[in-house]
Short mmCIF file of C-alpha atoms and ligand atoms in Angstrom, two decimals:
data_model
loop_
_atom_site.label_atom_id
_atom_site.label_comp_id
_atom_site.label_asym_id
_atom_site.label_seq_id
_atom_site.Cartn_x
_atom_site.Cartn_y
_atom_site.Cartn_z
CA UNK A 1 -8.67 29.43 9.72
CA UNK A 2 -11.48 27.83 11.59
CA UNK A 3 -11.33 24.67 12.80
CA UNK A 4 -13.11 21.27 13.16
CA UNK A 5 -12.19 20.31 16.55
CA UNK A 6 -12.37 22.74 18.80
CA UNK A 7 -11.83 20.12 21.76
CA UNK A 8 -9.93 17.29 20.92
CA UNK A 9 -9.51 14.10 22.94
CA UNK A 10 -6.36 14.36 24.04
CA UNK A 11 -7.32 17.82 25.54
CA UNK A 12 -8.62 16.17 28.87
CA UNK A 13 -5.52 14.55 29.58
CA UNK A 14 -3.54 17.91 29.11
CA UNK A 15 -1.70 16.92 25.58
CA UNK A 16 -4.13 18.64 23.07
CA UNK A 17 -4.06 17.30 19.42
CA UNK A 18 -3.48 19.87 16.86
CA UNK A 19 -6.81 21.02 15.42
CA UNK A 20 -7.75 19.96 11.77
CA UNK A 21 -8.50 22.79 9.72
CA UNK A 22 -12.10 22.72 8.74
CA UNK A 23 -11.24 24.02 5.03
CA UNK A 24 -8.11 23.30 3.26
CA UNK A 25 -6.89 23.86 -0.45
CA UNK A 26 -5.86 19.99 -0.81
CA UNK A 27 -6.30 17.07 1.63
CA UNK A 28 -3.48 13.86 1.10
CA UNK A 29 -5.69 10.82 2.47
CA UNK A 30 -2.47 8.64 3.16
CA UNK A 31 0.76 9.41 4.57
CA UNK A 32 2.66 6.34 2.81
CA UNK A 33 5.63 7.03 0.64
CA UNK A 34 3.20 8.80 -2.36
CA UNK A 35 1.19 10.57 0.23
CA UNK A 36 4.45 11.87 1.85
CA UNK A 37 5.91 12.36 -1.61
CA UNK A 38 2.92 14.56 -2.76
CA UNK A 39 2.98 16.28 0.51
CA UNK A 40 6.87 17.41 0.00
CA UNK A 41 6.47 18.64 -3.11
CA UNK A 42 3.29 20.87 -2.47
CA UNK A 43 5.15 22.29 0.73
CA UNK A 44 8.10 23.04 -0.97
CA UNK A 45 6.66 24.76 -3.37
CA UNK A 46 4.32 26.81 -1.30
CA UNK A 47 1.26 25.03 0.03
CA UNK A 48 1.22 25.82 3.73
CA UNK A 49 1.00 21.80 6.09
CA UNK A 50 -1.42 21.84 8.63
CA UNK A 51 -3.69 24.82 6.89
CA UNK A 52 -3.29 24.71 2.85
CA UNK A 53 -2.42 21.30 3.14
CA UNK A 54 -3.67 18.38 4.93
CA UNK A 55 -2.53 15.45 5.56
CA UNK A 56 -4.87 12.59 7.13
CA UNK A 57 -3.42 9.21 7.56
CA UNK A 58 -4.98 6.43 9.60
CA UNK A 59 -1.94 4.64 10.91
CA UNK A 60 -1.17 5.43 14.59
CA UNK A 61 2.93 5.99 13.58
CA UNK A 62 4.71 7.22 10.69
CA UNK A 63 5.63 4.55 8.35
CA UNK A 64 2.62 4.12 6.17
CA UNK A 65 2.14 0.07 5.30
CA UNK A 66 5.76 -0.37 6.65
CA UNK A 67 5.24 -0.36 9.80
CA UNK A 68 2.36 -3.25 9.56
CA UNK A 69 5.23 -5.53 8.07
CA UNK A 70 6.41 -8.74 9.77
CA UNK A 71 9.87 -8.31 11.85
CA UNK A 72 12.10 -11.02 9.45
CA UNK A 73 11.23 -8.21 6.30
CA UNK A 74 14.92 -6.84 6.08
CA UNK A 75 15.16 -3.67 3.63
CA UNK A 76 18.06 -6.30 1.86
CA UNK A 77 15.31 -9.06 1.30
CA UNK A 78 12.27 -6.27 -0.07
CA UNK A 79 12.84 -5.31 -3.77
CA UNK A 80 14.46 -2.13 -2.70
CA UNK A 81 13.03 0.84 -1.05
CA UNK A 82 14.12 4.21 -2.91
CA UNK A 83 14.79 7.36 -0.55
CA UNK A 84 12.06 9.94 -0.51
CA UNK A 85 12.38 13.01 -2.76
CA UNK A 86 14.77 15.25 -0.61
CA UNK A 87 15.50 12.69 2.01
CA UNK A 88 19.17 12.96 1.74
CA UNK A 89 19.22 16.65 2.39
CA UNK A 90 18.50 14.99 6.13
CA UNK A 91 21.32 12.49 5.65
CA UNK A 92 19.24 9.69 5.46
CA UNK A 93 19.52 7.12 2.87
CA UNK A 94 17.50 3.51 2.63
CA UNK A 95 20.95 2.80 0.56
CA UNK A 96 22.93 3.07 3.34
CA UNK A 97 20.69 2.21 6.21
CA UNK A 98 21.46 -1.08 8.52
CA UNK A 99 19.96 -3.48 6.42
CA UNK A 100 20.14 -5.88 9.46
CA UNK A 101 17.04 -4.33 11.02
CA UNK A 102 13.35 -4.73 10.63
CA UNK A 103 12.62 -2.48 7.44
CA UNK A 104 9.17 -1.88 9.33
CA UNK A 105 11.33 0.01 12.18
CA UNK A 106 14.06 1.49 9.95
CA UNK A 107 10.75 2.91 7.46
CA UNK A 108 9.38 4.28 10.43
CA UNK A 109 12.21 5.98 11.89
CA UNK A 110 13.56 7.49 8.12
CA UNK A 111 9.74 8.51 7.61
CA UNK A 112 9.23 10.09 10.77
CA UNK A 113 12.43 12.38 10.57
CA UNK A 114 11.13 13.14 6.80
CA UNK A 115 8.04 14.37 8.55
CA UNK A 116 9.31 16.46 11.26
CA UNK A 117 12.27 17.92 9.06
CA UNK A 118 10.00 19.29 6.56
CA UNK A 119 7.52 20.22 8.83
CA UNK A 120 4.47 17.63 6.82
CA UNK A 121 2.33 18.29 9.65
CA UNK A 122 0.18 14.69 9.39
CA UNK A 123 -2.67 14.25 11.55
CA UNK A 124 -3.09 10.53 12.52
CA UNK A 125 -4.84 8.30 13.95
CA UNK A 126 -6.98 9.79 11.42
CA UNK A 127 -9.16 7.83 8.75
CA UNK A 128 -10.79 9.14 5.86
CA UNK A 129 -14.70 7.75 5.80
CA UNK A 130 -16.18 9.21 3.04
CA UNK A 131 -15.64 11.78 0.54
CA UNK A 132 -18.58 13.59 -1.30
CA UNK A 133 -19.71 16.62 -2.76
CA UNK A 134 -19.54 19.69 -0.66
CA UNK A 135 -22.15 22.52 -0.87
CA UNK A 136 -20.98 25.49 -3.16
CA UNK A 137 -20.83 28.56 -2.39
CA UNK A 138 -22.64 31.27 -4.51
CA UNK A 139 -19.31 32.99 -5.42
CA UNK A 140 -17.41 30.16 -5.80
CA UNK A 141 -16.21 28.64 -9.33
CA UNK A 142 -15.74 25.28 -8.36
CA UNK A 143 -17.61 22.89 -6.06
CA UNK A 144 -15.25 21.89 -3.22
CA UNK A 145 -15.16 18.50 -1.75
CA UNK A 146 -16.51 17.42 1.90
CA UNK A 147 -13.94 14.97 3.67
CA UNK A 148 -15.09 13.28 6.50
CA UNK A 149 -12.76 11.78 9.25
CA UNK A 150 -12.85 10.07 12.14
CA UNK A 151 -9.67 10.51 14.49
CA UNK A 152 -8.77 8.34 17.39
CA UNK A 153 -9.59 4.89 17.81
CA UNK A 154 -12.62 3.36 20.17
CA UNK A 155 -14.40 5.83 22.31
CA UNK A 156 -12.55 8.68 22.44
CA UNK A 157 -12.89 8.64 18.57
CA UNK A 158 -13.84 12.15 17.34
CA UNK A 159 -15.75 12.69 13.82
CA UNK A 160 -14.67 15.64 11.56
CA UNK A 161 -15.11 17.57 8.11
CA UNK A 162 -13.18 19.08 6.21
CA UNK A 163 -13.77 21.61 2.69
CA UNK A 164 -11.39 20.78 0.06
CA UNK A 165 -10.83 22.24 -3.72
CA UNK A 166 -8.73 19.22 -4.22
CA UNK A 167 -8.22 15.57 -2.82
CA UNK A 168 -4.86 13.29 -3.32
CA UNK A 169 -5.65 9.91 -2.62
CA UNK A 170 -3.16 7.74 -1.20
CA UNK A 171 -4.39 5.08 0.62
CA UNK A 172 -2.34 2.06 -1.10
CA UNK A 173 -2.97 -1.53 -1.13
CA UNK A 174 -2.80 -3.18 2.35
CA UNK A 175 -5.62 -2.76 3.90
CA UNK A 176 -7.63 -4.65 1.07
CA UNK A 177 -5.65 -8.03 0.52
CA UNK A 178 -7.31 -10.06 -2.08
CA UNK A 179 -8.74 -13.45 -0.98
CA UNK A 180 -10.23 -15.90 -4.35
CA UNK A 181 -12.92 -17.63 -3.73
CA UNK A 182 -12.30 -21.45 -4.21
CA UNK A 183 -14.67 -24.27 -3.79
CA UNK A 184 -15.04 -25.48 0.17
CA UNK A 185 -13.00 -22.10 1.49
CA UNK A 186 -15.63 -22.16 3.56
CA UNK A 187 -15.03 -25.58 5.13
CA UNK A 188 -11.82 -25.49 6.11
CA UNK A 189 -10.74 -25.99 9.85
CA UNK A 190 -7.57 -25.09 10.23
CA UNK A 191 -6.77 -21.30 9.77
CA UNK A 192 -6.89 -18.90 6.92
CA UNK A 193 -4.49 -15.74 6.94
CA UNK A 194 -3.45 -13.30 4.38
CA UNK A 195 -0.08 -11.39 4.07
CA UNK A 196 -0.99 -8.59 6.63
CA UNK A 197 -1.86 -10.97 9.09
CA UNK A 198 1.42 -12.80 9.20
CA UNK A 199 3.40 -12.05 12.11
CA UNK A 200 6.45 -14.63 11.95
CA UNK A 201 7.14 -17.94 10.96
CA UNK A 202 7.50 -19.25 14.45
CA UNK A 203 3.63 -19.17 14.76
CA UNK A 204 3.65 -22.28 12.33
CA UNK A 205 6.10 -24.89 14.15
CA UNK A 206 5.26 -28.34 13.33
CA UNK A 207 2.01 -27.31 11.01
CA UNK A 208 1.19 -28.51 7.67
CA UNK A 209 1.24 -24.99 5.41
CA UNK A 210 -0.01 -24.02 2.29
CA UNK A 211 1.65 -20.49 0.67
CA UNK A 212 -0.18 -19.18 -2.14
CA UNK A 213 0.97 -16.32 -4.79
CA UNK A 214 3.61 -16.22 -6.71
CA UNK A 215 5.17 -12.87 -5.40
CA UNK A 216 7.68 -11.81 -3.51
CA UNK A 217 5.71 -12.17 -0.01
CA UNK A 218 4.68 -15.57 -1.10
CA UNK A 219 8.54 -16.72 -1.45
CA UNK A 220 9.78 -15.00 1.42
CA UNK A 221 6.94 -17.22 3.51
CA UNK A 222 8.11 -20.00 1.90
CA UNK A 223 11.90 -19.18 2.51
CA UNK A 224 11.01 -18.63 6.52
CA UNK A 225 8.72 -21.76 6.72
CA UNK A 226 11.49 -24.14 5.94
CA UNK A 227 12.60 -26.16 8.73
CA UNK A 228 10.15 -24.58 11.14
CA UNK A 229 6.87 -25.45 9.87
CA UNK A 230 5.97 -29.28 9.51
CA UNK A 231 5.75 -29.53 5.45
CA UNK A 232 5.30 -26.12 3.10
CA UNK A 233 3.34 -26.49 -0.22
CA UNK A 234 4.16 -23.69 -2.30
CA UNK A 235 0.81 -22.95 -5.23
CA UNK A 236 0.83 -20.05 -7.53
CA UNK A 237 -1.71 -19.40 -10.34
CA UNK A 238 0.81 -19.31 -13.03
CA UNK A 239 3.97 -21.07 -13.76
CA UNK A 240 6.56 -18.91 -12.09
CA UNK A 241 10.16 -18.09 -13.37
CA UNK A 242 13.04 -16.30 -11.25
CA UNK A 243 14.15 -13.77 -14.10
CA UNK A 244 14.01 -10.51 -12.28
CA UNK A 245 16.92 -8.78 -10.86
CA UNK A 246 18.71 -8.98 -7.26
CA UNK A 247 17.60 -6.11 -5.11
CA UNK A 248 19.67 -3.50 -5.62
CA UNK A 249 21.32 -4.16 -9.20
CA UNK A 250 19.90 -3.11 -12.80
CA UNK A 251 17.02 -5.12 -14.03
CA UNK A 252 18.19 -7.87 -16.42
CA UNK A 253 14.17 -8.24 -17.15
CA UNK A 254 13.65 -4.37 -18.40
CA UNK A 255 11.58 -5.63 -21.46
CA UNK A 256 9.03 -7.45 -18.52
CA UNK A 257 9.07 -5.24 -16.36
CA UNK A 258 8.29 -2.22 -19.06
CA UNK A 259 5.54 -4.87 -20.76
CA UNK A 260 3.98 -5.26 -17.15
CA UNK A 261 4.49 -1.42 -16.19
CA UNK A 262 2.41 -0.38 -19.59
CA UNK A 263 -0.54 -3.34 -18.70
CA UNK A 264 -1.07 -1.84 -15.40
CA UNK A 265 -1.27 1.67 -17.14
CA UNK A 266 -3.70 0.51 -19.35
CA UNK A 267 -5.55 -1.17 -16.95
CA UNK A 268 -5.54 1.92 -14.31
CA UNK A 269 -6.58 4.19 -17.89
CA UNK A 270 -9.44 2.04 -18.24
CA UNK A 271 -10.46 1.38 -14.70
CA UNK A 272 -9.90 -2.19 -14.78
CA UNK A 273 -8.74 -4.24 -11.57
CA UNK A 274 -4.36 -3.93 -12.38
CA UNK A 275 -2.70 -6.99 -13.42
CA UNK A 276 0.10 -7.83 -11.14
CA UNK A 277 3.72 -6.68 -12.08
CA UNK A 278 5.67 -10.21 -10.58
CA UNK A 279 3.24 -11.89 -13.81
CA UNK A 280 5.52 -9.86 -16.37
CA UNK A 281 9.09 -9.31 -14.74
CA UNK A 282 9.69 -13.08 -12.73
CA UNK A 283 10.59 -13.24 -8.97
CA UNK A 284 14.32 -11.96 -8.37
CA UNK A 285 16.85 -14.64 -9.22
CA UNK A 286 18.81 -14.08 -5.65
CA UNK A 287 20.84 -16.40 -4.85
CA UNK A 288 19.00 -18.06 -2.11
CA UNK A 289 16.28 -18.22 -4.33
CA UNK A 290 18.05 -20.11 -6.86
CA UNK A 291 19.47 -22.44 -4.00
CA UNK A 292 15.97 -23.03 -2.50
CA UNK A 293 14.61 -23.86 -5.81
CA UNK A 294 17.47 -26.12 -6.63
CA UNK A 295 16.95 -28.28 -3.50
CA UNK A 296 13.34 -28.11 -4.18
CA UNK A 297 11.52 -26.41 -1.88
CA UNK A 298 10.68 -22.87 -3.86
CA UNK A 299 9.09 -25.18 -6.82
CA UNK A 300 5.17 -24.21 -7.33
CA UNK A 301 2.67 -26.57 -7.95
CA UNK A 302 -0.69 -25.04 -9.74
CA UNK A 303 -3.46 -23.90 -8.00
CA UNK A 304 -5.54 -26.29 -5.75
CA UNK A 305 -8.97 -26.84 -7.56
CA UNK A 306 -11.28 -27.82 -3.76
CA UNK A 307 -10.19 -27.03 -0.22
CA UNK A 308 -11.80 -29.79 1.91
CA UNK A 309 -11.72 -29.43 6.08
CA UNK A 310 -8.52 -30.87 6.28
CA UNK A 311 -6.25 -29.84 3.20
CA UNK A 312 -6.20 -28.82 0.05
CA UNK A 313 -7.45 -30.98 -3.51
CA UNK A 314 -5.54 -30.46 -6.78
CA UNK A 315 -7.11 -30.91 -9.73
CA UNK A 316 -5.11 -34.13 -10.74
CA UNK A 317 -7.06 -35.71 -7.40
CA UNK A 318 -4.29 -35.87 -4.96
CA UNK A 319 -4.79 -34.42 -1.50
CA UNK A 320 -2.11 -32.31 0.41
CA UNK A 321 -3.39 -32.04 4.37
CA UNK A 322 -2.82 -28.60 5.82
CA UNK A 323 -3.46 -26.67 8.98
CA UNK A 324 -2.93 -23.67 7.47
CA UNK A 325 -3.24 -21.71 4.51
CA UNK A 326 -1.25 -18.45 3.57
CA UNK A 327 -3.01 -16.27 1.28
CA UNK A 328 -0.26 -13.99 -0.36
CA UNK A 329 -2.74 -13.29 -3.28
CA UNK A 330 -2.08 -9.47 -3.88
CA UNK A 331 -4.07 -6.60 -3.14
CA UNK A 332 -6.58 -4.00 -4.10
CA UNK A 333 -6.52 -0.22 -4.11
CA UNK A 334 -8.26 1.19 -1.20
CA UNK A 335 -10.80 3.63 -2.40
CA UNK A 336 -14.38 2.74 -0.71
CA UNK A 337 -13.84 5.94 0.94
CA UNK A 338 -14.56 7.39 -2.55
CA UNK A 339 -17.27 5.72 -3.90
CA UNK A 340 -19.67 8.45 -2.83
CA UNK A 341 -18.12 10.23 -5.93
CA UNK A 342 -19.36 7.38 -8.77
CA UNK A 343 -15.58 7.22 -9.82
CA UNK A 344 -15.74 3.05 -10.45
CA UNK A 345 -16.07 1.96 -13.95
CA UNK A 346 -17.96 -0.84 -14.68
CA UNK A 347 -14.50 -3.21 -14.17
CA UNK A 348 -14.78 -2.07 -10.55
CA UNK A 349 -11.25 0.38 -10.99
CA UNK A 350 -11.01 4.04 -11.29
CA UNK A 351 -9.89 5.32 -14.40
CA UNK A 352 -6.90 7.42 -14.08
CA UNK A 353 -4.88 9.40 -16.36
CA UNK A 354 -1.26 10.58 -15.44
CA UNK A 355 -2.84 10.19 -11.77
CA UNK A 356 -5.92 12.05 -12.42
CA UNK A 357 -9.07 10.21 -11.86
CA UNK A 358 -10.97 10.34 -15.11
CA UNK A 359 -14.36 11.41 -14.10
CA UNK A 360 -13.66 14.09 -11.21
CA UNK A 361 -10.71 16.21 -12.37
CA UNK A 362 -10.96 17.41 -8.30
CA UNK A 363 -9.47 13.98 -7.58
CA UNK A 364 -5.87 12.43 -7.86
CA UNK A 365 -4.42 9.25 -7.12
CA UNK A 366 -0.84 8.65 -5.70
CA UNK A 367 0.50 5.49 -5.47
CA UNK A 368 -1.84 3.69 -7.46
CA UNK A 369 -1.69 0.87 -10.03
CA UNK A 370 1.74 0.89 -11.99
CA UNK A 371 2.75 3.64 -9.22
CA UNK A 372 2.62 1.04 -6.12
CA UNK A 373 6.35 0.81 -5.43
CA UNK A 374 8.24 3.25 -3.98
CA UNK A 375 10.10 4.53 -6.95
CA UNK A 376 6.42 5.03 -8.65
CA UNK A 377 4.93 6.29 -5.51
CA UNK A 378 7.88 9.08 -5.88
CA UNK A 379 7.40 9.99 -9.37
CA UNK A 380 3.71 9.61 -8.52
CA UNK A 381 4.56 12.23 -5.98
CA UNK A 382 5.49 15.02 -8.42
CA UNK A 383 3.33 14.47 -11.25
CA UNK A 384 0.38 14.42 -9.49
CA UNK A 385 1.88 17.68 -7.22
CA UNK A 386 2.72 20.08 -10.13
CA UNK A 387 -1.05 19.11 -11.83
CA UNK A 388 -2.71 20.04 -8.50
CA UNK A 389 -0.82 23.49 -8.20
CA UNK A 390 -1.76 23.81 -11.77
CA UNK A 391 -5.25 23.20 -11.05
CA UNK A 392 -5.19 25.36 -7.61
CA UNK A 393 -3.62 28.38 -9.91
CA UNK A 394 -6.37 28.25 -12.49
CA UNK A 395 -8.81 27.85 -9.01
CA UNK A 396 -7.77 31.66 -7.57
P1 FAD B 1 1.12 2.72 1.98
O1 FAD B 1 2.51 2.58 2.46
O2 FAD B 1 0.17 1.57 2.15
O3 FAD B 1 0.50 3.99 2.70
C1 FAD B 1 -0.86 4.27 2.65
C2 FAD B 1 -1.22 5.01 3.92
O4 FAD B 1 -2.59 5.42 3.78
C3 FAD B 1 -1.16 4.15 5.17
O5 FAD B 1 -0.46 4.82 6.20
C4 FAD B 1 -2.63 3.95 5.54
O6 FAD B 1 -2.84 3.84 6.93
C5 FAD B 1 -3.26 5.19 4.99
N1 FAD B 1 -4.68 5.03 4.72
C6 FAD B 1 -5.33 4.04 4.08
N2 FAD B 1 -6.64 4.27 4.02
C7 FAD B 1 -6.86 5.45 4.65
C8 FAD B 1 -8.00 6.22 4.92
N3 FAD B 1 -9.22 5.84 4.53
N4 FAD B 1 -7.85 7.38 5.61
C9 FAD B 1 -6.64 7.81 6.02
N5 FAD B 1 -5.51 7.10 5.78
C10 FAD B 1 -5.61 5.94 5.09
N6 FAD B 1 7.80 -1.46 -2.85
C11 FAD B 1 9.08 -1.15 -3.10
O7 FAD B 1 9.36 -0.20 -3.82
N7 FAD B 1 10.10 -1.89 -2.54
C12 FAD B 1 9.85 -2.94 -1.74
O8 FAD B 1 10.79 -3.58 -1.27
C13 FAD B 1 8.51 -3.31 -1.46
N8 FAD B 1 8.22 -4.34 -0.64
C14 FAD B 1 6.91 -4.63 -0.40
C15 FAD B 1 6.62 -5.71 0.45
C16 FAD B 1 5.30 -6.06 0.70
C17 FAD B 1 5.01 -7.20 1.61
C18 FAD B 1 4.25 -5.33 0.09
C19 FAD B 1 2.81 -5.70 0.33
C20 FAD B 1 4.53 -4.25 -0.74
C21 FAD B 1 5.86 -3.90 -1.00
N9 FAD B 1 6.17 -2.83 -1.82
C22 FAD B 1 7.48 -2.51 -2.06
C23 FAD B 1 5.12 -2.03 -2.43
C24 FAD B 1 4.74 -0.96 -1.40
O9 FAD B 1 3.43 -1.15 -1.06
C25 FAD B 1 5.08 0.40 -1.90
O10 FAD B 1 6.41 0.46 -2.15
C26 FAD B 1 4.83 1.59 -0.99
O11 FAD B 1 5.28 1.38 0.32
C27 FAD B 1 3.42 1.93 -1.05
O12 FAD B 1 3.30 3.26 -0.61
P2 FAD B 1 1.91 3.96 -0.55
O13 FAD B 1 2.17 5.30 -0.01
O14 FAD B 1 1.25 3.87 -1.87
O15 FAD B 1 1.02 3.06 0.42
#
């Protein structure tokens, strides 16, 4: 198999990197629990990692968006974090992991023994740039696609290619955090952060703090701001109810969640931007949660209308000073890296079917729109696996 990089940067210093195939059958952009997911089930049912397979993911560790998280995120606090497919075969379990510990560190560990065990072969640092049409050769009956890479960070960073019959996108949400544009955003002095920036509440002693969202993030900053920070004003676009169910335990909001599940399918079928799935299902009814909004400090007030240099202005006129503002606003897909392909409908989204991007059938997406939890980004995993096989049978 030839290869892209025949001298990679870490030659000089006497560790080479594994060479990146120059032409594989499928690339995964995105080694996050549907990336991983995908990757399983195409090795285990014959793809060969690290030649027929490819896996390119841009963090520098294993963990996908996990290990970005702030330290308080426990794997008890997050909604719950289902195992990946064949992950107990290692005797790993997110069920029965210490849920005293970071989930960013406990992620990274259970992800990196997933990786090794089953031999995933992912090449990281390693981000996806573009992905376009590749030449086609005169025998061939498809037109592959060209995936270019850059691997490494700062000057060592290399540039690759490689030639795939199929891409798996799998790039999640959290490098695109959504930010709305509100009258004076511009003006204000103190500072502006959204949920990937936030390290720990500690960095907020004695502030003034605005959280806005009304997801799970949003509460938990909320939650961690009390006592530390010098007032919290909680703001979320819509009313906001605590329906859904503890971590852990059977939803007692099915009919929400289902209702919210089947918008974001629509919307992902259609290419519109996906509705969020908090809007339909309510924030878990935990018991702290409960507590905190019976002593009044998880209680919402709507959406500032003006943010001024030195606060915030609601639209009944009164003023709430800040010094910060959390922005815990959702996210985006990440998918500029496609747009060389024309897959965005006019709503800005890519259509997908059943994970299949609507207007390149040489595309799939893992992980996206009603697929962006874990549990999704697993069934994401096989669906989208057995249709690329499929596809890669018809192929040869
Ligand atoms: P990610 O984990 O984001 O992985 C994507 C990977 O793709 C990353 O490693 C990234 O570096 C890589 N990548 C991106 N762009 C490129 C590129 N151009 N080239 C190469 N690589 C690239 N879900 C749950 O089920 N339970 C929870 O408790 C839960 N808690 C959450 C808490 C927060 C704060 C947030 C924001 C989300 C939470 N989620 C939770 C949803 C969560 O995002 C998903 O569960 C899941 O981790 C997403 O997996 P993924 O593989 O789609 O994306």
């Amino acid at each position: 198999m030839p290869v892209a990089e025949p001298h990679s940067p870490g030659a000089a210093s006497g560790f080479p990197l594994p060479a990146i195939p120059a032409h594989a059958r499928v690339v995964v952009v995105g080694a996050g629990q549907a990336g991983l997911s995908v990757a399983h089930h195409l090795a285990h049912r014959g793809l060969a990692p690290g030649q027929d397979l490819v896996v390119l993911d841009r963090s520098p560790a294993a963990g996908g968006a996990w290990q970005f998280r702030w330290e308080s995120l426990r794997l008890g606090t997050a909604h719950r974090v289902n195992d990946l497919p064949g992950m107990r075969e290692l005797g790993l379990s997110f069920e029965t992991a210490d849920q005293g510990r970071a989930a960013r560190d406990v992620v990274g560990e259970y992800y990196a023994e997933y990786e090794r065990h089953f031999g995933l072969a992912v090449f990281r640092p390693v981000a996806v740039t573009s992905v376009r049409e590749a030449a086609r050769a005169s025998d061939a009956r498809a037109a592959p696609l060209r995936v270019d890479y850059r691997r490494g960070a700062g000057d060592g960073a290399t540039r690759g290619t490689v030639i795939a019959d199929l891409l798996v996108n799998a790039t999640g949400t959290w490098g695109a955090p959504i930010r709305p544009y509100i009258t004076g955003i511009e003006t204000f002095r103190g500072r502006q952060l959204s949920t990937p920036e936030y390290r720990s509440a500690a960095e907020f002693g004695g502030r003034r703090v605005v959280v806005v969202g009304g997801g799970t993030s949003a509460v938990g900053f909320v939650l961690e701001l009390e006592g530390i920070a010098a007032s919290v004003t909680w703001v979320t676009r819509r009313p906001v109810s605590f329906a859904g169910e503890e971590p852990g335990e059977a939803s007692a909001s099915m009919e929400g969640r289902l209702a919210a599940v089947a918008q974001q399918n629509d919307a992902a079928r259609e290419g519109r931007v996906l509705p969020s799935i908090i809007s339909g299902t309510g924030l878990p009814a935990t018991a702290r949660n409960l507590d905190a909004a019976r002593r009044g400090v998880l209680v919402a007030r709507p959406l500032f209308t003006g943010i001024e240099p030195g606060g915030v202005r609601f639209a009944d006129g009164s003023f709430e000073p800040a010094d910060a503002i959390i922005w815990a606003t959702g996210f985006r897909s990440e998918l500029g890296h496609l747009d060389p392909l024309g897959l965005r409908e006019p709503g800005g989204g890519v259509a997908a079917t059943q994970g299949r991007a609507e207007r390149d059938p040489r595309v799939f997406l893992a992980g996206y729109g009603p697929q962006a939890s874990t549990i999704g980004a697993n069934r994401a995993g096989r669906l989208v696996a057995l249709q690329v096989l499929e596809v890669l049978a018809a192929l040869s």
